PDB file of C-alpha atoms in Angstrom:
ATOM      1  CA  ASP A   1       8.458  -7.001   0.918  1.00  0.00           C
ATOM      2  CA  VAL A   2       5.171  -5.162   1.449  1.00  0.00           C
ATOM      3  CA  GLN A   3       2.500  -7.164   3.191  1.00  0.00           C
ATOM      4  CA  LEU A   4      -1.069  -6.263   4.109  1.00  0.00           C
ATOM      5  CA  GLN A   5      -3.468  -8.051   6.404  1.00  0.00           C
ATOM      6  CA  ALA A   6      -7.114  -7.064   6.647  1.00  0.00           C
ATOM      7  CA  SER A   7      -9.285  -7.935   9.619  1.00  0.00           C
ATOM      8  CA  GLY A   8     -12.351  -6.827  11.524  1.00  0.00           C
ATOM      9  CA  GLY A   9     -15.195  -8.041   9.360  1.00  0.00           C
ATOM     10  CA  GLY A  10     -18.269  -9.723  10.736  1.00  0.00           C
ATOM     11  CA  LEU A  11     -22.042  -9.930  10.797  1.00  0.00           C
ATOM     12  CA  VAL A  12     -23.932  -6.868  12.024  1.00  0.00           C
ATOM     13  CA  GLN A  13     -27.437  -5.480  11.834  1.00  0.00           C
ATOM     14  CA  ALA A  14     -28.253  -2.524   9.648  1.00  0.00           C
ATOM     15  CA  GLY A  15     -27.489   0.771  11.349  1.00  0.00           C
ATOM     16  CA  ARG A  16     -24.656  -0.646  13.408  1.00  0.00           C
ATOM     17  CA  SER A  17     -20.894  -0.092  13.074  1.00  0.00           C
ATOM     18  CA  LEU A  18     -17.744  -2.049  12.339  1.00  0.00           C
ATOM     19  CA  ARG A  19     -14.095  -1.087  12.195  1.00  0.00           C
ATOM     20  CA  LEU A  20     -11.824  -2.773   9.708  1.00  0.00           C
ATOM     21  CA  SER A  21      -8.056  -2.843  10.165  1.00  0.00           C
ATOM     22  CA  CYS A  22      -5.314  -3.177   7.595  1.00  0.00           C
ATOM     23  CA  ALA A  23      -2.011  -4.059   9.226  1.00  0.00           C
ATOM     24  CA  THR A  24       0.917  -3.183   6.999  1.00  0.00           C
ATOM     25  CA  SER A  25       4.609  -3.995   6.908  1.00  0.00           C
ATOM     26  CA  GLY A  26       7.542  -3.637   4.549  1.00  0.00           C
ATOM     27  CA  PHE A  27       7.212   0.027   3.549  1.00  0.00           C
ATOM     28  CA  THR A  28      10.497   1.930   3.577  1.00  0.00           C
ATOM     29  CA  ASP A  29       8.903   5.382   3.810  1.00  0.00           C
ATOM     30  CA  ASP A  30       5.463   7.044   3.877  1.00  0.00           C
ATOM     31  CA  ASP A  31       5.164   7.589   0.136  1.00  0.00           C
ATOM     32  CA  TYR A  32       2.295   5.198  -0.440  1.00  0.00           C
ATOM     33  CA  ALA A  33      -1.466   4.982  -0.380  1.00  0.00           C
ATOM     34  CA  ILE A  34      -3.742   2.432   1.236  1.00  0.00           C
ATOM     35  CA  THR A  35      -7.130   1.933  -0.306  1.00  0.00           C
ATOM     36  CA  TRP A  36     -10.074  -0.144   0.791  1.00  0.00           C
ATOM     37  CA  PHE A  37     -11.936  -1.938  -1.983  1.00  0.00           C
ATOM     38  CA  ARG A  38     -14.977  -4.147  -1.700  1.00  0.00           C
ATOM     39  CA  GLN A  39     -16.556  -6.825  -3.816  1.00  0.00           C
ATOM     40  CA  ALA A  40     -20.118  -8.033  -3.473  1.00  0.00           C
ATOM     41  CA  PRO A  41     -21.237 -11.323  -5.051  1.00  0.00           C
ATOM     42  CA  GLY A  42     -21.661 -10.939  -8.790  1.00  0.00           C
ATOM     43  CA  LYS A  43     -20.301  -7.399  -8.812  1.00  0.00           C
ATOM     44  CA  GLU A  44     -17.063  -5.708  -9.765  1.00  0.00           C
ATOM     45  CA  ARG A  45     -14.551  -4.834  -7.077  1.00  0.00           C
ATOM     46  CA  GLU A  46     -14.976  -1.148  -6.256  1.00  0.00           C
ATOM     47  CA  GLY A  47     -12.994   1.471  -4.410  1.00  0.00           C
ATOM     48  CA  VAL A  48     -14.401   2.552  -1.063  1.00  0.00           C
ATOM     49  CA  SER A  49     -11.860   4.891   0.511  1.00  0.00           C
ATOM     50  CA  SER A  50      -8.188   5.781   0.274  1.00  0.00           C
ATOM     51  CA  ILE A  51      -5.550   7.513   2.346  1.00  0.00           C
ATOM     52  CA  PHE A  52      -2.351   8.911   0.890  1.00  0.00           C
ATOM     53  CA  LYS A  53      -0.018   8.578   3.839  1.00  0.00           C
ATOM     54  CA  SER A  54       2.642  11.221   3.148  1.00  0.00           C
ATOM     55  CA  LEU A  55       0.121  13.773   1.872  1.00  0.00           C
ATOM     56  CA  GLY A  56      -2.488  13.095   4.522  1.00  0.00           C
ATOM     57  CA  THR A  57      -5.132  13.133   1.797  1.00  0.00           C
ATOM     58  CA  THR A  58      -8.247  11.011   2.023  1.00  0.00           C
ATOM     59  CA  TYR A  59     -10.798  10.031  -0.613  1.00  0.00           C
ATOM     60  CA  TYR A  60     -14.247   8.479  -0.328  1.00  0.00           C
ATOM     61  CA  ALA A  61     -16.655   6.964  -2.767  1.00  0.00           C
ATOM     62  CA  ASP A  62     -19.941   8.848  -2.847  1.00  0.00           C
ATOM     63  CA  PHE A  63     -21.852   5.871  -1.490  1.00  0.00           C
ATOM     64  CA  VAL A  64     -19.920   5.952   1.827  1.00  0.00           C
ATOM     65  CA  LYS A  65     -19.382   9.676   2.357  1.00  0.00           C
ATOM     66  CA  GLY A  66     -20.588  10.724   5.773  1.00  0.00           C
ATOM     67  CA  ARG A  67     -20.738   7.127   7.007  1.00  0.00           C
ATOM     68  CA  PHE A  68     -17.199   5.731   6.667  1.00  0.00           C
ATOM     69  CA  THR A  69     -13.943   7.232   7.902  1.00  0.00           C
ATOM     70  CA  ILE A  70     -10.451   6.141   6.925  1.00  0.00           C
ATOM     71  CA  SER A  71      -7.550   6.829   9.264  1.00  0.00           C
ATOM     72  CA  SER A  72      -4.041   5.679   9.994  1.00  0.00           C
ATOM     73  CA  GLU A  73      -2.133   5.022  13.172  1.00  0.00           C
ATOM     74  CA  ASN A  74       1.536   5.613  12.482  1.00  0.00           C
ATOM     75  CA  GLY A  75       2.946   3.889  15.490  1.00  0.00           C
ATOM     76  CA  LYS A  76       1.177   0.672  14.559  1.00  0.00           C
ATOM     77  CA  ASN A  77       1.431   0.972  10.760  1.00  0.00           C
ATOM     78  CA  THR A  78      -2.247   0.233  10.584  1.00  0.00           C
ATOM     79  CA  VAL A  79      -4.988   1.803   8.510  1.00  0.00           C
ATOM     80  CA  TYR A  80      -8.556   1.679   9.753  1.00  0.00           C
ATOM     81  CA  LEU A  81     -11.911   1.947   8.092  1.00  0.00           C
ATOM     82  CA  GLN A  82     -14.591   2.978  10.560  1.00  0.00           C
ATOM     83  CA  MET A  83     -17.945   2.032   9.078  1.00  0.00           C
ATOM     84  CA  ASN A  84     -21.032   3.565  10.676  1.00  0.00           C
ATOM     85  CA  SER A  85     -24.701   3.385   9.740  1.00  0.00           C
ATOM     86  CA  LEU A  86     -24.112   0.186   7.832  1.00  0.00           C
ATOM     87  CA  ARG A  87     -26.626  -0.869   5.200  1.00  0.00           C
ATOM     88  CA  PRO A  88     -27.384  -4.263   3.688  1.00  0.00           C
ATOM     89  CA  GLU A  89     -25.888  -3.018   0.417  1.00  0.00           C
ATOM     90  CA  ASP A  90     -22.538  -2.629   2.214  1.00  0.00           C
ATOM     91  CA  THR A  91     -22.339  -6.427   2.392  1.00  0.00           C
ATOM     92  CA  ALA A  92     -19.166  -7.491   0.585  1.00  0.00           C
ATOM     93  CA  VAL A  93     -15.673  -8.818   0.997  1.00  0.00           C
ATOM     94  CA  TYR A  94     -13.460  -5.870   1.870  1.00  0.00           C
ATOM     95  CA  TYR A  95      -9.825  -5.749   0.728  1.00  0.00           C
ATOM     96  CA  CYS A  96      -7.020  -3.333   1.506  1.00  0.00           C
ATOM     97  CA  ALA A  97      -4.497  -2.553  -1.199  1.00  0.00           C
ATOM     98  CA  ALA A  98      -1.342  -0.476  -1.461  1.00  0.00           C
ATOM     99  CA  VAL A  99       0.390   1.506  -4.164  1.00  0.00           C
ATOM    100  CA  LEU A 100       3.783   3.206  -3.922  1.00  0.00           C
ATOM    101  CA  SER A 101       4.345   6.825  -4.960  1.00  0.00           C
ATOM    102  CA  PRO A 102       0.631   7.528  -5.327  1.00  0.00           C
ATOM    103  CA  ARG A 103       0.868  11.165  -6.471  1.00  0.00           C
ATOM    104  CA  HIS A 104       0.304  10.040 -10.033  1.00  0.00           C
ATOM    105  CA  LEU A 105      -3.060   8.591  -9.065  1.00  0.00           C
ATOM    106  CA  GLY A 106      -4.794  11.686  -7.790  1.00  0.00           C
ATOM    107  CA  SER A 107      -8.478  11.252  -8.440  1.00  0.00           C
ATOM    108  CA  GLY A 108      -7.745   7.848  -9.992  1.00  0.00           C
ATOM    109  CA  TRP A 109      -7.418   6.200  -6.604  1.00  0.00           C
ATOM    110  CA  ARG A 110     -10.139   3.716  -7.501  1.00  0.00           C
ATOM    111  CA  ILE A 111      -8.245   2.175 -10.419  1.00  0.00           C
ATOM    112  CA  ARG A 112      -7.641  -1.398  -9.322  1.00  0.00           C
ATOM    113  CA  ARG A 113      -4.787  -2.145 -11.710  1.00  0.00           C
ATOM    114  CA  ALA A 114      -2.759   0.668 -10.135  1.00  0.00           C
ATOM    115  CA  TYR A 115      -2.308  -1.326  -6.938  1.00  0.00           C
ATOM    116  CA  ASP A 116       0.669  -3.610  -6.514  1.00  0.00           C
ATOM    117  CA  TYR A 117      -0.113  -5.147  -3.162  1.00  0.00           C
ATOM    118  CA  TRP A 118      -3.305  -6.688  -1.839  1.00  0.00           C
ATOM    119  CA  GLY A 119      -4.314  -8.136   1.470  1.00  0.00           C
ATOM    120  CA  GLN A 120      -6.689 -11.025   1.884  1.00  0.00           C
ATOM    121  CA  GLY A 121     -10.316 -10.041   2.161  1.00  0.00           C
ATOM    122  CA  THR A 122     -12.473  -9.760   5.239  1.00  0.00           C
ATOM    123  CA  GLN A 123     -16.194 -10.481   4.973  1.00  0.00           C
ATOM    124  CA  VAL A 124     -18.694  -7.842   6.069  1.00  0.00           C
ATOM    125  CA  THR A 125     -22.323  -8.930   6.208  1.00  0.00           C
ATOM    126  CA  VAL A 126     -25.069  -6.468   7.119  1.00  0.00           C
ATOM    127  CA  SER A 127     -28.478  -7.906   7.890  1.00  0.00           C
ATOM    128  CA  SER A 128     -31.688  -5.951   7.469  1.00  0.00           C
TER     129      SER A 128
END
């Protein structure tokens, strides 16, 4: 059974950095994608960044390009989201999610209903 556990959130000042981790288990091969979503109060949950493990492909939402980096560490089955130059508008609960056989997604990596597995959220708060 696939399980995801997000961690690493916290309270930081604008301009600082945080690294989120998504520990995964239960995958039988590398044919899956891990995507970070976030949800701010009163807003829809939105896709932030995705990594397609077997393809080595990464995607970023425009609002984080150049600031956030997604990566994976195979030996630890963990996906990271390095968040630099944080802004108050990055404040949200961040979730990691997984989908198997993601080739069919392509540019649709931000479609929430495509994801079968979700971790619990981790709160990121950026003060101005």
